[in-house]
Tab-separated table of N, CA and C in Angstrom:
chain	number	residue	atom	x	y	z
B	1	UNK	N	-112.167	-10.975	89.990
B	1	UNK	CA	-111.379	-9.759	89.890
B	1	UNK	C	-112.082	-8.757	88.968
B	2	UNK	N	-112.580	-9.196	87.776
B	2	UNK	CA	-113.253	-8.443	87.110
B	2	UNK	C	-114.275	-8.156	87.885
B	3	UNK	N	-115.438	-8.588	88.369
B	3	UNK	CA	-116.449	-7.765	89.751
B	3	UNK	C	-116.066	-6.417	89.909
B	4	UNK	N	-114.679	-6.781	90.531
B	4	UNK	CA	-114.309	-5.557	91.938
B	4	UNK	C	-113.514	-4.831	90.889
B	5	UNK	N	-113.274	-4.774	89.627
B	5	UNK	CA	-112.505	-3.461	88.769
B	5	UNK	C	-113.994	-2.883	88.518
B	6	UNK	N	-115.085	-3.737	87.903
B	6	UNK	CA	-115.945	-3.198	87.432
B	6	UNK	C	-117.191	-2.230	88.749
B	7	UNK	N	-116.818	-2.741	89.843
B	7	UNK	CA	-116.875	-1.820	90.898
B	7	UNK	C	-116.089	-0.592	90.874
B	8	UNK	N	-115.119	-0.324	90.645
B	8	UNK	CA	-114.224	0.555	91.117
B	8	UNK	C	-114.972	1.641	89.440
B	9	UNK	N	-115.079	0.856	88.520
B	9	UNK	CA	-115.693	1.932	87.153
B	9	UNK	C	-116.666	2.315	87.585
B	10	UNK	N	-117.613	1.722	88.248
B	10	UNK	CA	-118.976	2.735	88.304
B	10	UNK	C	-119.118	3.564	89.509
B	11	UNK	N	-117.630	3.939	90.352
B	11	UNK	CA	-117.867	4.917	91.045
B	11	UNK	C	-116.905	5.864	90.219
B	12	UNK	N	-116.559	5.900	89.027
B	12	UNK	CA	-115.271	6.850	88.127
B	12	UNK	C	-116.554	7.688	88.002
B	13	UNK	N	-116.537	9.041	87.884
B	13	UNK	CA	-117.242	10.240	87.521
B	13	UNK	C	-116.881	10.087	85.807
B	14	UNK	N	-118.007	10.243	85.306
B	14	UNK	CA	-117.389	10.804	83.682
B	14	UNK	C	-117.127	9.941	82.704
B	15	UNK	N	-117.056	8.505	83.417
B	15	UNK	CA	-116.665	7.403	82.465
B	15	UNK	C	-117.950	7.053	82.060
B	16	UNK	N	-118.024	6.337	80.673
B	16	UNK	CA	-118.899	5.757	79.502
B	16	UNK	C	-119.767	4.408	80.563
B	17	UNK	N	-119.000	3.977	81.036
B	17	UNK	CA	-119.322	2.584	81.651
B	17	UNK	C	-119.976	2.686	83.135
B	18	UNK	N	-119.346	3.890	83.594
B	18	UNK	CA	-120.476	4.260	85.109
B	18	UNK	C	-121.890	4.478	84.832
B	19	UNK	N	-121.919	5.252	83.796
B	19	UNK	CA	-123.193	5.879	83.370
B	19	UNK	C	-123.784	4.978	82.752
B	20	UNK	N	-123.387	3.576	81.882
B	20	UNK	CA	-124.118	2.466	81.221
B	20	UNK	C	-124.370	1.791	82.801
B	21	UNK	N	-123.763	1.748	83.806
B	21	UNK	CA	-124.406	0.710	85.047
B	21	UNK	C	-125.017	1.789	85.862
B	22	UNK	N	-125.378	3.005	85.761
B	22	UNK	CA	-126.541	3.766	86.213
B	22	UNK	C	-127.763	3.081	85.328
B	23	UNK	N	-127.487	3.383	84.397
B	23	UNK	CA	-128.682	2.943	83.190
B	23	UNK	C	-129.515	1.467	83.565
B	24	UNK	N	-128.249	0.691	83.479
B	24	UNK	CA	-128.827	-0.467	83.991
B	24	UNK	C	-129.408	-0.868	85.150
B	25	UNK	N	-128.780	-0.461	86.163
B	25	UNK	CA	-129.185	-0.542	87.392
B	25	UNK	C	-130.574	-0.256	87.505
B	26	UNK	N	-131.024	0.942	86.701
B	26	UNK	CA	-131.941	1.265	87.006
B	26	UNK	C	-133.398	0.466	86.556
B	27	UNK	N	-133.135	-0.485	85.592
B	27	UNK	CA	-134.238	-1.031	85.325
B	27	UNK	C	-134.111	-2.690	85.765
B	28	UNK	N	-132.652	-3.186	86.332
B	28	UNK	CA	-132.354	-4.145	86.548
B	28	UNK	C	-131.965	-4.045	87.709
B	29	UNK	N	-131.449	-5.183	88.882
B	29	UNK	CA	-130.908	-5.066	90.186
B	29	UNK	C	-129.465	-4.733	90.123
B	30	UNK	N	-128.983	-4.127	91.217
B	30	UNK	CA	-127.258	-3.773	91.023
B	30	UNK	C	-126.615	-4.708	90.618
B	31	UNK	N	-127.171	-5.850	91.037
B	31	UNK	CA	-125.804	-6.840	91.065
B	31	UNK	C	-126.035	-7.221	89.605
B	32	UNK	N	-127.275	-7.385	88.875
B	32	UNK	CA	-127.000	-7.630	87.460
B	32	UNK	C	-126.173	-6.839	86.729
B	33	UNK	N	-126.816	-5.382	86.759
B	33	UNK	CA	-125.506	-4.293	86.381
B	33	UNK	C	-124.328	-4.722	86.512
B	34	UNK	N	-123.934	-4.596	87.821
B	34	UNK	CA	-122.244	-5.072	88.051
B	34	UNK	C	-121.827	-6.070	86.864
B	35	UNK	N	-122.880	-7.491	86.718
B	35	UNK	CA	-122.335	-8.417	86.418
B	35	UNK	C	-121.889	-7.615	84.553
B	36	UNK	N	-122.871	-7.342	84.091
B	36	UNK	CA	-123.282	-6.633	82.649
B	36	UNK	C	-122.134	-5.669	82.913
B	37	UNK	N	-121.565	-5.089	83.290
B	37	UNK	CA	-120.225	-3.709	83.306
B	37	UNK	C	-118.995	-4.588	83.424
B	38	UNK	N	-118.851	-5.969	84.255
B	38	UNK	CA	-117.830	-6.969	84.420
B	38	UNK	C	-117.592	-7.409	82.321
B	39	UNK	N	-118.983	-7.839	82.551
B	39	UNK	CA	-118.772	-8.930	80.698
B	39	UNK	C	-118.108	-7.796	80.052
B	40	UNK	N	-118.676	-6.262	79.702
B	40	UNK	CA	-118.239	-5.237	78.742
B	40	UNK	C	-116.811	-5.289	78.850
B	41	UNK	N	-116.380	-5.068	80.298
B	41	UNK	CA	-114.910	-4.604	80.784
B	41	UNK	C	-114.031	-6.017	79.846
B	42	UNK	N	-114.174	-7.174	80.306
B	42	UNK	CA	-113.725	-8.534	79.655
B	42	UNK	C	-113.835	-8.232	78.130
B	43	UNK	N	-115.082	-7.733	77.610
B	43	UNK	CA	-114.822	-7.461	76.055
B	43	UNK	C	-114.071	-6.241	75.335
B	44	UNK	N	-113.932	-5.353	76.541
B	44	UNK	CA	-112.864	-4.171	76.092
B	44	UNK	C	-111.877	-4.825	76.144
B	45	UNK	N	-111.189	-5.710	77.415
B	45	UNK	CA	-110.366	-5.909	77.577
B	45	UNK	C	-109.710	-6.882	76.455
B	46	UNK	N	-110.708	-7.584	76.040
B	46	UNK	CA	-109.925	-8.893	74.912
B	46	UNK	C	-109.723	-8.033	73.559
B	47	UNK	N	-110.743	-6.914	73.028
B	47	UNK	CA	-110.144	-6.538	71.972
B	47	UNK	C	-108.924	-5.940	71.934
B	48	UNK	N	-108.604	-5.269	73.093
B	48	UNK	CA	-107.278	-4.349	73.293
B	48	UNK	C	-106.225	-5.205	73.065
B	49	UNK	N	-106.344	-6.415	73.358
B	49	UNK	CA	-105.003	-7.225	73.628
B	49	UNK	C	-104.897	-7.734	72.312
B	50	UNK	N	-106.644	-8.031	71.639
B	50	UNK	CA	-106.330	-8.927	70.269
B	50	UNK	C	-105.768	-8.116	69.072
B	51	UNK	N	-106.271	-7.311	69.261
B	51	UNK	CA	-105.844	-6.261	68.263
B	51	UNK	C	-104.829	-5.228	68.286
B	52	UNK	N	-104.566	-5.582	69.684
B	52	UNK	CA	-102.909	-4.523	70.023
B	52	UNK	C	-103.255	-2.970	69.215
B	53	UNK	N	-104.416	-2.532	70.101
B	53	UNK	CA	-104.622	-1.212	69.735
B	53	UNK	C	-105.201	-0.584	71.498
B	54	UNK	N	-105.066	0.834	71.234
B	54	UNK	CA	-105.217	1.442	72.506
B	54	UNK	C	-106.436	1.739	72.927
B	55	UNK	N	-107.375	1.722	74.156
B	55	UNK	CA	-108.001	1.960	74.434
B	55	UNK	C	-108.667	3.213	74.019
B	56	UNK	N	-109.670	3.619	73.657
B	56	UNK	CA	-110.455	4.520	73.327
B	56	UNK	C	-112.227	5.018	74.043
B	57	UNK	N	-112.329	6.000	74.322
B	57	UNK	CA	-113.133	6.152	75.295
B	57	UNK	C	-114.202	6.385	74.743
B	58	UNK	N	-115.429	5.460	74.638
B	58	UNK	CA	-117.014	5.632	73.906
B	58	UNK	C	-117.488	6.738	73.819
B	59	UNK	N	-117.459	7.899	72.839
B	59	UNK	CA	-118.186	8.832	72.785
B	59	UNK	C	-119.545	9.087	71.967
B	60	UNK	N	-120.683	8.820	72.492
B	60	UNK	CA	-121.797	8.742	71.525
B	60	UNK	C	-121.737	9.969	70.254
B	61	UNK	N	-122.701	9.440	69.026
B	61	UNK	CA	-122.335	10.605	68.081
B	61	UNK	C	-123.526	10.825	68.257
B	62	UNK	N	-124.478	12.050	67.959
B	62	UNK	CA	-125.949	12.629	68.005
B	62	UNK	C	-126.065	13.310	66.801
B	63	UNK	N	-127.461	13.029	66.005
B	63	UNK	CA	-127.829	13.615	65.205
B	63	UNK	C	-127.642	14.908	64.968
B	64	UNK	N	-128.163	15.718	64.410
B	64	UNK	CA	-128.898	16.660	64.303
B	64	UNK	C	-130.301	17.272	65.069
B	65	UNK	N	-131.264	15.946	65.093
B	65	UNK	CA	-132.318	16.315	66.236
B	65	UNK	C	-132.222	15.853	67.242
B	66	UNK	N	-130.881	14.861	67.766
B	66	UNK	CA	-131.118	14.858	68.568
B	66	UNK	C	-130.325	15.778	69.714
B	67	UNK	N	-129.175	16.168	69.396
B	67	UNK	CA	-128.651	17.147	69.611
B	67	UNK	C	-129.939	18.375	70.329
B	68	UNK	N	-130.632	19.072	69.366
B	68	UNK	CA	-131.765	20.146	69.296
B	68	UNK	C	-132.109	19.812	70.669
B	69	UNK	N	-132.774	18.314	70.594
B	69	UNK	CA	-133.255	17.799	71.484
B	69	UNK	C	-132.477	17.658	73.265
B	70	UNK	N	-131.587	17.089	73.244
B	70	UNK	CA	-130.604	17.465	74.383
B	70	UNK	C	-130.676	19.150	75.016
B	71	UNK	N	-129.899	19.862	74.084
B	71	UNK	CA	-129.580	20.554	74.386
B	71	UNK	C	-130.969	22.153	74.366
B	72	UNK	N	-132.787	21.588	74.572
B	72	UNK	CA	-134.077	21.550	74.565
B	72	UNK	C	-134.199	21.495	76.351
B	73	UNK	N	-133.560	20.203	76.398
B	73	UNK	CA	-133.692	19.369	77.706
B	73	UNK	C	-133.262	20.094	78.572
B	74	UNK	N	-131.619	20.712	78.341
B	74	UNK	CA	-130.997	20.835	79.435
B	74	UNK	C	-131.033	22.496	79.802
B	75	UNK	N	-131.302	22.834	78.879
B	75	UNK	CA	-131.872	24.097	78.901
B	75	UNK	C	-132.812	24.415	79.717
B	76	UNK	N	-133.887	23.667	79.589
B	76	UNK	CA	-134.948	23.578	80.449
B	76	UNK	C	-134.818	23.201	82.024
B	77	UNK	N	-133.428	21.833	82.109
B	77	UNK	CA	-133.098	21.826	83.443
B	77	UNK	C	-132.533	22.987	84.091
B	78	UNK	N	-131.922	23.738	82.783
B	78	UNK	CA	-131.517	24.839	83.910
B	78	UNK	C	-132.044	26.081	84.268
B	79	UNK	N	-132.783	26.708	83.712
B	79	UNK	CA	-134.145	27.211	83.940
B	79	UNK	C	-134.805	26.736	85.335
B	80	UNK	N	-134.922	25.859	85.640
B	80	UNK	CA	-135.945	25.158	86.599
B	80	UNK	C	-135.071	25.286	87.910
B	81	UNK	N	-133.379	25.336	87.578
B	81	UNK	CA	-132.738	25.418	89.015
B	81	UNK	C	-132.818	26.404	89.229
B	82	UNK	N	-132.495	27.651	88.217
B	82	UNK	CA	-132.094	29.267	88.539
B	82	UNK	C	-133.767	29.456	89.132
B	83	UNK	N	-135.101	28.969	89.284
B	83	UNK	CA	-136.291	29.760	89.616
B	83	UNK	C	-136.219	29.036	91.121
């Protein structure tokens, strides 16, 4: 059951955990991904219950350079669409 939820997350747009089994996928086979997004989901899932606290959605924090850096990047991606 966990599989097929952790299927259903990595087609969610926007979620923390689609984008960690893009990541993975990409240097590993899908089905490892899947399996690696299944274990996370099981470890979200046990702290929520152990600790009787609410789900909270992973938001990375960024430096200072790296921030610069991102927002370097995407700048540049968008530049490259508008030509």
């Amino acid at each position: 059951i966990l599989v097929q939820c952790a299927w259903g997350i990595t087609r969610t747009k926007g979620c923390w955990l689609s984008g960690k089994f893009q990541e993975l996928a990409k240097r590993r086979s899908q089905k490892k991904a899947l399996i690696a997004i299944a274990r996370k989901l099981l470890v979200i899932i046990w702290h929520v219950l152990s600790k009787h606290e609410k789900y909270k959605e992973y938001e990375p924090k960024l430096n200072p350079q790296q921030k610069a850096k991102k927002i370097a990047r995407l700048e540049k991606q968008l530049l490259e669409l508008q030509a």
